[in-house]
Short mmCIF file of C-alpha atoms in Angstrom, two decimals:
data_model
loop_
_atom_site.label_atom_id
_atom_site.label_comp_id
_atom_site.label_asym_id
_atom_site.label_seq_id
_atom_site.Cartn_x
_atom_site.Cartn_y
_atom_site.Cartn_z
CA MET A 105 0.00 0.00 0.00
CA GLU A 106 2.77 2.37 0.90
CA ALA A 107 4.61 1.39 -2.24
CA LEU A 108 1.50 2.23 -4.28
CA LEU A 109 1.25 5.63 -2.58
CA ALA A 110 4.91 6.26 -3.27
CA VAL A 111 4.39 5.40 -6.93
CA GLN A 112 1.39 7.74 -7.07
CA VAL A 113 3.44 10.55 -5.54
CA VAL A 114 6.20 9.96 -8.07
CA VAL A 115 3.72 9.92 -10.95
CA ALA A 116 2.06 13.09 -9.65
CA GLU A 117 5.45 14.77 -9.45
CA LEU A 118 6.27 13.68 -12.95
CA THR A 119 3.00 14.71 -14.54
CA GLY A 120 2.24 17.65 -12.29
CA ASP A 121 3.44 20.49 -14.47
CA ILE A 122 3.85 19.11 -17.94
CA GLY A 123 0.49 20.29 -19.34
CA GLY A 124 2.05 22.37 -22.06
CA SER A 125 4.54 19.69 -22.97
CA LEU A 126 1.77 17.14 -23.25
CA ALA A 127 0.04 19.31 -25.84
CA LEU A 128 3.31 19.45 -27.75
CA VAL A 129 3.59 15.66 -27.68
CA GLY A 130 0.01 15.51 -28.96
CA TYR A 131 0.89 17.76 -31.86
CA GLY A 132 3.91 15.60 -32.62
CA LEU A 133 1.72 12.50 -32.71
CA ALA A 134 -0.82 14.28 -34.91
CA ALA A 135 1.91 15.14 -37.38
CA ILE A 136 3.11 11.56 -37.96
CA GLY A 137 0.21 10.29 -40.03
CA PRO A 138 -0.17 13.29 -42.33
CA GLY A 139 3.61 13.35 -42.78
CA VAL A 140 3.60 9.80 -44.08
CA GLY A 141 0.45 10.52 -46.11
CA ILE A 142 1.81 13.61 -47.84
CA GLY A 143 4.97 11.68 -48.61
CA ILE A 144 2.96 8.95 -50.31
CA VAL A 145 0.82 11.47 -52.24
CA ALA A 146 3.75 13.53 -53.48
CA GLY A 147 5.91 10.51 -54.24
CA ASN A 148 3.24 8.83 -56.32
CA ALA A 149 2.48 12.12 -58.08
CA VAL A 150 6.15 12.45 -59.06
CA GLN A 151 6.10 8.88 -60.32
CA ALA A 152 2.95 9.53 -62.34
CA MET A 153 4.42 12.70 -63.85
CA ALA A 154 7.62 10.87 -64.75
CA ARG A 155 5.72 8.06 -66.43
CA GLN A 156 3.35 10.31 -68.31
CA PRO A 157 4.67 13.87 -68.58
CA GLU A 158 1.78 15.03 -70.75
CA ALA A 159 -0.61 14.43 -67.84
CA ALA A 160 1.52 16.52 -65.48
CA GLY A 161 -0.97 19.38 -65.18
CA MET A 162 -3.84 17.16 -64.17
CA VAL A 163 -1.67 15.15 -61.79
CA ARG A 164 -0.42 18.35 -60.14
CA THR A 165 -3.94 19.63 -59.48
CA THR A 166 -5.00 16.30 -58.04
CA MET A 167 -1.81 16.16 -55.97
CA PHE A 168 -2.59 19.52 -54.40
CA LEU A 169 -6.09 18.34 -53.61
CA GLY A 170 -4.76 15.17 -51.97
CA ILE A 171 -2.16 17.11 -50.02
CA ALA A 172 -4.80 19.58 -48.83
CA PHE A 173 -7.06 16.81 -47.55
CA THR A 174 -4.20 14.94 -45.87
CA GLU A 175 -2.71 18.04 -44.34
CA ALA A 176 -5.94 18.96 -42.56
CA LEU A 177 -5.31 16.41 -39.81
CA ALA A 178 -1.91 17.84 -38.97
CA LEU A 179 -3.35 21.35 -38.95
CA ILE A 180 -6.18 20.35 -36.62
CA GLY A 181 -3.50 18.96 -34.30
CA PHE A 182 -1.67 22.24 -34.54
CA VAL A 183 -4.78 24.24 -33.67
CA LEU A 184 -5.57 21.91 -30.76
CA PHE A 185 -2.05 22.48 -29.47
CA PHE A 186 -2.88 26.15 -29.07
CA LEU A 187 -6.31 25.43 -27.62
CA ALA A 188 -5.00 22.96 -25.03
CA MET B 138 9.27 43.06 -32.41
CA GLU B 139 8.72 45.45 -29.51
CA LEU B 140 5.40 43.69 -29.10
CA ILE B 141 7.10 40.52 -27.97
CA LEU B 142 9.93 42.12 -26.10
CA ALA B 143 7.84 44.62 -24.21
CA SER B 144 4.91 42.41 -23.26
CA GLY B 145 4.24 42.03 -19.57
CA GLU B 146 6.76 42.69 -16.88
CA CYS B 147 9.76 41.04 -18.38
CA ASN B 148 13.22 41.42 -17.02
CA ALA B 149 15.33 41.55 -20.13
CA GLU B 150 18.44 40.58 -18.20
CA ASP B 151 17.00 37.33 -16.93
CA GLU B 152 15.01 36.18 -19.91
CA ILE B 153 16.27 36.38 -23.46
CA ILE B 154 12.86 36.49 -25.10
CA CYS B 155 9.75 37.47 -23.21
CA VAL B 156 6.96 35.19 -24.33
CA PRO B 157 3.53 36.84 -24.19
CA GLU B 158 1.08 35.19 -21.84
CA ARG B 159 -1.34 34.40 -24.63
CA VAL B 160 -0.53 33.70 -28.23
CA ASN B 161 -3.30 36.10 -29.23
CA GLU B 162 -1.15 38.99 -28.11
CA LEU B 163 1.06 38.30 -31.10
CA PHE B 164 -1.88 39.03 -33.35
CA GLU B 165 -3.81 41.83 -31.62
CA ASN B 166 -2.25 45.22 -31.66
CA PRO B 167 -4.89 47.83 -30.91
CA PHE B 168 -4.37 51.46 -31.72
CA LEU B 169 -6.66 54.44 -32.42
CA GLY B 170 -9.37 53.42 -29.98
CA GLY B 171 -11.31 50.42 -31.19
CA VAL B 172 -9.55 50.06 -34.54
CA ASN B 173 -6.80 47.52 -34.56
CA ARG B 174 -4.20 46.45 -37.08
CA THR B 175 -6.33 43.59 -38.41
CA MET B 176 -9.20 45.89 -39.41
CA VAL B 177 -6.90 48.33 -41.18
CA LEU B 178 -5.15 45.54 -43.05
CA ALA B 179 -8.41 43.85 -44.04
CA VAL B 180 -9.66 47.09 -45.58
CA LEU B 181 -6.28 47.59 -47.22
CA ALA B 182 -6.44 44.09 -48.74
CA ALA B 183 -9.89 44.81 -50.17
CA LEU B 184 -8.69 48.12 -51.61
CA ILE B 185 -5.65 46.45 -53.19
CA VAL B 186 -7.85 43.82 -54.84
CA ILE B 187 -10.24 46.47 -56.16
CA GLY B 188 -7.30 48.52 -57.39
CA LEU B 189 -5.72 45.52 -59.12
CA LEU B 190 -8.91 44.73 -60.97
CA TYR B 191 -9.73 48.36 -61.79
CA PHE B 192 -6.33 49.42 -63.07
CA GLY B 193 -5.37 46.00 -64.45
CA ILE B 194 -8.57 45.11 -66.27
CA VAL B 195 -11.16 47.91 -66.45
CA ARG B 196 -8.88 50.84 -67.22
CA HIS B 197 -6.48 48.63 -69.09
CA LYS B 198 -8.92 47.70 -71.82
CA LYS B 199 -8.63 51.20 -73.31
CA ARG B 200 -4.93 50.81 -74.00
CA LEU B 201 -3.83 49.49 -77.35
CA VAL B 202 -0.56 47.99 -76.16
CA PRO B 203 -0.79 46.11 -72.87
CA SER B 204 1.57 47.21 -70.13
CA LYS B 205 3.51 44.77 -67.98
CA PHE B 206 1.19 45.35 -65.03
CA GLY B 207 -1.91 44.78 -67.12
CA ALA B 208 -0.48 41.62 -68.61
CA ALA B 209 0.34 40.28 -65.15
CA VAL B 210 -3.16 40.93 -63.80
CA GLU B 211 -4.64 39.43 -66.93
CA ALA B 212 -2.50 36.30 -66.52
CA LEU B 213 -3.75 35.93 -62.94
CA VAL B 214 -7.39 36.35 -63.95
CA THR B 215 -7.07 33.99 -66.92
CA PHE B 216 -5.40 31.42 -64.69
CA VAL B 217 -8.36 31.40 -62.31
CA ARG B 218 -10.84 31.30 -65.20
CA ASP B 219 -9.21 28.57 -67.27
CA GLU B 220 -7.55 26.37 -64.66
CA ILE B 221 -10.01 26.59 -61.79
CA ALA B 222 -13.43 27.78 -62.97
CA ILE B 223 -13.61 26.03 -66.34
CA GLY B 224 -11.03 23.34 -65.57
CA ILE B 225 -12.71 22.06 -62.43
CA ILE B 226 -16.39 23.04 -62.63
CA GLY B 227 -16.62 22.55 -66.37
CA PRO B 228 -17.40 24.78 -69.35
CA GLN B 229 -21.14 24.61 -68.79
CA HIS B 230 -21.34 26.07 -65.27
CA GLY B 231 -17.80 27.34 -64.77
CA LEU B 232 -18.24 30.92 -65.91
CA LYS B 233 -21.19 31.44 -63.58
CA TYR B 234 -19.00 30.83 -60.53
CA PHE B 235 -15.90 32.53 -61.95
CA PRO B 236 -16.48 35.96 -60.28
CA TRP B 237 -16.78 34.36 -56.86
CA LEU B 238 -13.69 32.20 -57.36
CA LEU B 239 -11.68 35.17 -58.63
CA SER B 240 -12.75 37.29 -55.65
CA ILE B 241 -11.78 34.75 -53.02
CA PHE B 242 -8.53 33.92 -54.83
CA LEU B 243 -7.41 37.54 -54.98
CA VAL B 244 -8.55 38.44 -51.45
CA ILE B 245 -6.84 35.42 -49.90
CA LEU B 246 -3.72 35.93 -52.03
CA VAL B 247 -3.33 39.55 -50.94
CA SER B 248 -4.12 38.79 -47.29
CA ASN B 249 -1.62 35.93 -47.29
CA LEU B 250 1.09 37.94 -48.97
CA PHE B 251 0.78 40.53 -46.19
CA GLU B 252 2.61 37.93 -44.13
CA VAL B 253 5.80 38.43 -46.10
CA ALA B 254 5.26 42.04 -47.19
CA PRO B 255 7.94 44.23 -45.60
CA PHE B 256 6.69 46.62 -42.88
CA ILE B 257 3.35 44.82 -42.70
CA ASN B 258 4.44 41.29 -41.85
CA PHE B 259 1.06 40.23 -40.65
CA PRO B 260 -1.25 37.83 -42.51
CA VAL B 261 -4.85 38.94 -42.19
CA SER B 262 -5.83 35.33 -42.93
CA SER B 263 -4.46 34.30 -39.55
CA ARG B 264 -7.45 35.88 -37.83
CA MET B 265 -10.14 33.21 -37.99
CA TRP B 266 -13.19 35.46 -38.40
CA VAL B 267 -11.64 37.99 -40.74
CA VAL B 268 -10.89 35.91 -43.80
CA PRO B 269 -10.94 32.08 -43.43
CA ALA B 270 -14.21 31.45 -41.56
CA THR B 271 -16.16 34.14 -43.41
CA LEU B 272 -15.13 32.98 -46.85
CA SER B 273 -15.61 29.29 -46.08
CA ILE B 274 -19.12 29.94 -44.73
CA LEU B 275 -19.95 31.90 -47.89
CA THR B 276 -18.54 29.06 -50.00
CA TRP B 277 -20.70 26.64 -48.00
CA PHE B 278 -23.83 28.67 -48.80
CA ILE B 279 -22.87 28.88 -52.45
CA PHE B 280 -22.33 25.17 -52.99
CA VAL B 281 -25.38 24.13 -50.98
CA ILE B 282 -27.67 26.59 -52.76
CA SER B 283 -26.31 25.72 -56.20
CA GLY B 284 -26.68 22.03 -55.38
CA PHE B 285 -30.35 22.45 -54.56
CA LYS B 286 -30.83 24.70 -57.58
CA GLU B 287 -29.24 22.31 -60.08
CA GLN B 288 -30.44 18.99 -58.71
CA GLY B 289 -33.42 19.88 -56.59
CA PHE B 290 -34.21 17.73 -53.61
CA SER B 291 -32.29 14.77 -55.04
CA TYR B 292 -29.10 16.61 -54.09
CA LEU B 293 -29.84 16.00 -50.42
CA LYS B 294 -31.27 12.56 -51.13
CA ASP B 295 -28.18 11.38 -53.01
CA ILE B 296 -25.99 12.40 -50.11
CA ALA B 297 -28.12 11.01 -47.28
CA TRP B 298 -29.21 7.86 -49.17
CA PRO B 299 -26.39 7.30 -51.67
CA PRO B 300 -27.21 5.28 -54.80
CA GLY B 301 -24.95 2.42 -55.76
CA VAL B 302 -24.26 1.38 -52.18
CA PRO B 303 -25.56 -1.90 -50.68
CA VAL B 304 -28.78 -1.28 -48.77
CA ALA B 305 -27.34 -2.49 -45.47
CA LEU B 306 -24.59 0.10 -45.65
CA LYS B 307 -26.73 3.00 -46.86
CA PRO B 308 -27.57 4.53 -43.45
CA LEU B 309 -23.95 4.39 -42.32
CA VAL B 310 -22.51 5.83 -45.54
CA GLY B 311 -25.30 8.40 -45.59
CA ILE B 312 -24.46 9.69 -42.12
CA ILE B 313 -20.75 9.83 -42.93
CA GLU B 314 -21.46 11.65 -46.18
CA LEU B 315 -23.82 14.13 -44.51
CA VAL B 316 -21.30 15.00 -41.80
CA SER B 317 -18.38 15.23 -44.19
CA THR B 318 -20.27 17.32 -46.74
CA PHE B 319 -22.03 19.80 -44.52
CA LEU B 320 -19.83 20.01 -41.42
CA VAL B 321 -16.28 18.88 -42.13
CA ARG B 322 -15.95 20.66 -45.48
CA PRO B 323 -16.38 24.27 -44.30
CA PHE B 324 -14.53 23.57 -41.06
CA SER B 325 -11.47 22.05 -42.71
CA LEU B 326 -11.51 24.70 -45.43
CA ALA B 327 -11.28 27.47 -42.83
CA VAL B 328 -8.89 25.69 -40.47
CA ARG B 329 -6.48 24.81 -43.28
CA LEU B 330 -5.96 28.41 -44.31
CA PHE B 331 -5.98 29.71 -40.73
CA ALA B 332 -3.53 27.18 -39.31
CA ASN B 333 -1.08 27.46 -42.18
CA LEU B 334 -0.87 31.21 -41.81
CA VAL B 335 -0.72 31.17 -37.99
CA ALA B 336 2.05 28.58 -38.11
CA GLY B 337 3.97 30.61 -40.66
CA HIS B 338 3.58 33.85 -38.75
CA VAL B 339 4.65 32.35 -35.41
CA MET B 340 7.59 30.59 -37.02
CA LEU B 341 8.83 33.71 -38.81
CA THR B 342 8.43 35.82 -35.67
CA LEU B 343 10.31 33.37 -33.48
CA LEU B 344 13.20 32.81 -35.89
CA LEU B 345 13.75 36.42 -36.94
CA VAL B 346 13.33 37.79 -33.41
CA SER B 347 15.78 35.18 -32.15
CA GLY B 348 18.31 36.33 -34.72
CA TRP B 349 17.73 39.96 -33.85
CA VAL B 350 17.98 39.34 -30.09
CA PHE B 351 21.22 37.40 -30.40
CA LEU B 352 22.82 39.95 -32.71
CA SER B 353 21.76 43.06 -30.82
CA GLY B 354 21.77 41.96 -27.18
CA GLN B 355 24.71 42.27 -24.90
CA GLY B 356 27.14 39.40 -24.47
CA GLY B 357 30.34 38.02 -25.89
CA LEU B 358 31.33 37.35 -29.45
CA ALA B 359 29.88 33.84 -29.28
CA LYS B 360 26.35 35.13 -29.79
CA ILE B 361 27.08 36.48 -33.29
CA PRO B 362 27.31 33.11 -35.11
CA ILE B 363 24.22 31.94 -33.22
CA GLY B 364 22.28 35.04 -34.27
CA LEU B 365 23.48 34.72 -37.86
CA GLY B 366 22.34 31.09 -37.84
CA TRP B 367 18.86 32.09 -36.69
CA LEU B 368 18.70 34.80 -39.34
CA VAL B 369 19.71 32.41 -42.13
CA VAL B 370 17.11 29.85 -41.06
CA GLY B 371 14.54 32.63 -40.71
CA LEU B 372 15.19 33.93 -44.21
CA ALA B 373 14.96 30.41 -45.65
CA ILE B 374 11.57 30.01 -43.96
CA TYR B 375 10.68 33.48 -45.31
CA ALA B 376 11.12 32.22 -48.87
CA PHE B 377 9.16 29.09 -48.01
CA GLU B 378 6.31 31.20 -46.62
CA ILE B 379 5.96 33.06 -49.93
CA ILE B 380 5.28 29.70 -51.59
CA VAL B 381 2.88 28.73 -48.80
CA ALA B 382 0.97 32.01 -49.13
CA ILE B 383 0.40 31.55 -52.87
CA LEU B 384 -0.31 27.82 -52.54
CA GLN B 385 -2.90 28.27 -49.80
CA ALA B 386 -4.81 30.85 -51.85
CA TYR B 387 -4.75 28.39 -54.77
CA ILE B 388 -5.86 25.44 -52.61
CA PHE B 389 -8.73 27.37 -51.01
CA THR B 390 -10.03 28.41 -54.42
CA LEU B 391 -9.47 24.94 -55.87
CA LEU B 392 -11.38 23.23 -53.07
CA SER B 393 -14.23 25.73 -53.33
CA ALA B 394 -14.44 24.92 -57.04
CA VAL B 395 -14.37 21.18 -56.32
CA TYR B 396 -17.19 21.51 -53.78
CA VAL B 397 -19.28 23.51 -56.24
CA GLN B 398 -18.51 20.94 -58.94
CA THR B 399 -19.72 18.04 -56.80
CA ALA B 400 -22.90 20.03 -56.13
CA VAL B 401 -23.78 20.95 -59.70
CA HIS B 402 -22.78 17.64 -61.32
CA PRO B 403 -24.57 14.65 -59.85
CA GLU B 404 -22.34 11.61 -59.62
CA HIS B 405 -23.46 8.94 -62.03
#
């Protein structure tokens, strides 16, 4: 029982004043997925443009659309970081 | 710069940079009673857009030989018409929505470029209710109204009870489609522009002020390479932010056009 209390005290000391840092960690986590996603979108767009250069204009427009949709998650994380 | 350094009671000898208590203080800078910087810059952006169109297009038509300025404005306008209005919405409906798309493109472009304009250095688009939320709500009204006008009630029916989906899945897909069309679209449209510009503004402020503080504050010679490093990184981000400003205006207009296109053309 005392050991449990001691652990709780240690945990409370550790987490007591890291509110701001926790929001930062949350933003970092929110940035992982969109980072990978934008990489996939842009990489495949480059591949498509290299294979068929005459379709480059259409591919570029669609790439921007895909990037915009993917990026939204990271940006919501960024806004939540300020709200937290 | 003084805004950050002078905020609150900050002992400049203890702390290198005095962080304001709220991030909003970076963006609000009231002067002249109730008028603040954001209002002045929003009006300025509108005047610049009107001036661009008036001197670049309306007055310019009377000239026989186009000037460089007129040609540049014309290229911008033709880009929005051909690439976005006609290219995305289609030749049948595109021209009807072209004035709206051109207006939001130019307003957002000018407001974004205020971020990197010398002596202004403040993007109006980073205030949620000045540019991003207002324009995305107007875009929402435009695509919803044009959807009902072009397709009638089947516009709502096709979203809530989508054809071509197995009957067991229809309620689920319908709810997802309803939420994503009518709630997530305007929200993400506004937040995308807002967050990009806020992030850029905070980043530029931090990097350039760091460079300035290290170069101008007291201390040994060791601070000079550190300050130069901050300045170099800050200027690199500065160039990057010019691209971001133009790209975000393009993406906002492009997505508005895509939303209008999905409303006026029923999916077969």
